[in-house]
Coordinates of C-alpha atoms in Angstrom, one line a residue:
M1 CA -34.3 57.9 38.4
R2 CA -30.9 56.6 39.4
R3 CA -31.2 53.3 38.4
H4 CA -32.2 54.0 35.2
T5 CA -29.0 56.0 34.9
K6 CA -26.8 53.0 36.4
K7 CA -28.3 50.8 33.4
L8 CA -27.9 53.3 31.0
T9 CA -24.2 54.2 31.9
L10 CA -22.9 50.6 32.1
L11 CA -25.0 49.9 28.6
G12 CA -22.8 52.9 27.6
L13 CA -20.0 51.0 28.6
L14 CA -20.5 47.7 27.5
T15 CA -20.6 48.8 24.0
A16 CA -17.8 50.5 23.9
I17 CA -15.7 47.3 25.7
A18 CA -17.5 45.6 22.6
L19 CA -16.7 48.2 20.1
I20 CA -12.5 47.8 21.5
L21 CA -12.9 44.2 21.0
S22 CA -14.1 44.3 17.7
Y23 CA -11.1 47.5 17.0
V24 CA -8.7 44.5 18.5
E25 CA -10.4 41.3 16.3
A26 CA -9.6 43.4 13.2
L27 CA -5.6 44.1 14.4
L28 CA -5.8 40.6 14.5
P29 CA -4.1 38.4 11.4
P30 CA -6.8 36.2 9.4
I31 CA -7.1 32.7 11.6
F32 CA -7.6 31.2 8.1
V33 CA -6.8 33.3 4.7
A34 CA -8.3 30.5 2.6
V35 CA -11.5 31.6 4.1
P36 CA -12.6 34.8 4.7
G37 CA -14.2 36.1 7.6
I38 CA -13.1 33.9 9.7
K39 CA -12.6 35.5 13.0
M40 CA -12.9 35.3 17.2
G41 CA -16.0 36.8 17.9
L42 CA -14.3 39.0 20.7
P43 CA -17.5 41.5 20.3
N44 CA -20.0 38.7 21.4
I45 CA -18.7 38.5 24.6
A46 CA -20.0 41.9 25.6
I47 CA -23.1 41.2 23.5
I48 CA -23.8 37.5 25.4
F49 CA -22.9 39.1 28.6
V50 CA -25.6 42.1 28.0
L51 CA -28.3 39.8 26.9
Y52 CA -28.0 37.8 30.2
R53 CA -27.8 40.8 32.3
F54 CA -30.6 42.8 30.7
G55 CA -32.1 41.0 28.1
L56 CA -33.0 41.0 24.3
K57 CA -33.7 44.6 23.7
E58 CA -30.7 45.9 25.5
A59 CA -28.3 43.5 24.1
A60 CA -29.8 44.7 20.3
A61 CA -28.9 47.7 21.0
V62 CA -25.7 47.4 21.9
S63 CA -25.0 45.6 19.3
L64 CA -26.5 47.6 16.5
V65 CA -24.8 51.1 18.2
R66 CA -21.3 48.6 18.1
L67 CA -22.3 47.5 14.2
A68 CA -23.2 50.9 13.0
A69 CA -19.9 52.4 14.4
V70 CA -18.0 49.4 13.4
A71 CA -19.2 49.8 10.0
L72 CA -18.5 53.9 9.8
L73 CA -15.0 53.0 11.6
F74 CA -13.2 50.2 10.0
G75 CA -15.7 49.2 7.0
S76 CA -18.2 50.5 4.4
A77 CA -21.9 49.7 4.0
M78 CA -21.4 46.3 2.5
T79 CA -20.1 45.6 6.3
L80 CA -22.9 46.4 8.1
I81 CA -25.3 44.4 5.8
Y82 CA -23.3 41.5 6.3
S83 CA -22.8 42.4 10.1
L84 CA -26.4 43.2 10.6
A85 CA -27.7 39.9 8.9
G86 CA -25.7 37.6 11.5
A87 CA -26.4 40.0 14.4
V88 CA -30.1 39.2 13.7
L89 CA -29.8 35.8 13.4
S90 CA -27.2 35.7 16.2
L91 CA -29.7 37.4 18.5
T92 CA -32.8 35.9 17.6
L93 CA -31.6 32.6 18.2
M94 CA -29.2 33.0 21.3
S95 CA -31.8 34.3 22.7
L96 CA -34.5 31.2 22.2
L97 CA -32.1 29.2 23.6
K98 CA -31.4 31.3 27.0
R99 CA -35.1 31.5 27.1
S100 CA -36.0 28.1 27.2
N101 CA -33.4 27.0 29.7
L102 CA -32.1 24.0 27.6
F103 CA -28.4 25.1 27.0
S104 CA -25.7 26.9 29.1
M105 CA -24.2 30.4 28.2
I106 CA -21.5 28.6 26.0
G107 CA -24.1 26.7 24.6
V108 CA -26.3 30.1 23.6
S109 CA -22.7 31.6 22.4
I110 CA -21.5 28.5 20.2
V111 CA -25.5 28.9 18.5
G112 CA -24.5 32.8 18.0
G113 CA -21.2 32.0 16.7
V114 CA -22.4 29.7 14.2
S115 CA -26.0 31.5 13.6
H116 CA -24.1 34.7 13.2
N117 CA -21.6 33.1 9.8
L118 CA -24.9 31.4 8.5
G119 CA -26.8 34.6 8.0
Q120 CA -23.9 36.4 6.4
I121 CA -23.7 33.5 4.0
L122 CA -27.4 33.8 3.7
V123 CA -26.8 37.2 2.4
A124 CA -23.9 36.2 0.6
M125 CA -25.8 33.1 -1.5
W126 CA -28.9 36.2 -1.9
L127 CA -26.3 39.2 -2.9
M128 CA -24.5 37.0 -5.1
E129 CA -27.2 34.5 -6.5
T130 CA -25.4 31.7 -5.9
A131 CA -25.7 29.0 -3.6
E132 CA -22.0 27.7 -4.0
I133 CA -21.4 29.9 -1.2
G134 CA -23.1 27.6 1.0
Y135 CA -20.1 25.2 0.8
Y136 CA -18.4 27.9 3.5
M137 CA -20.5 27.2 6.5
I138 CA -18.7 23.3 6.8
I139 CA -15.6 25.5 7.6
L140 CA -17.6 28.4 9.5
T141 CA -19.5 25.9 11.6
V142 CA -16.4 24.5 12.7
T143 CA -14.9 28.3 13.5
G144 CA -18.2 29.6 14.5
T145 CA -18.2 26.4 17.3
I146 CA -14.7 27.5 18.4
A147 CA -15.3 31.6 18.7
G148 CA -18.7 30.4 20.9
I149 CA -17.0 28.5 23.2

């Protein structure tokens, strides 16, 4: 029972840290104004830690709570849709790569950053019914790689 309480407390703390990092990231000026949505991916630090320390289920829970809180506090339903798409793809790929033991934590994080962007672009392409938005992935792959590192 005590171990379960300790784990739950740590996951709550890491969720709060991820939420604070989201807020800090929202306060920062845009990195590259020409391409909207480029961020440093600071909350991913907490998510990667949870993925490696506890596993996919816990990382998904922390990520979902963070996304919902960020959408309620700083965003909208659309923010949640885009972020959820990125988070699902990112967590899925990061978990698979982590399990393969072929990539370092930094490699897994890079794939997480790039795939998060890809998930969001795929949703934008679907909602806007245009494939041209996919060209953003050229820049987002570079910035996702930098953010992942």
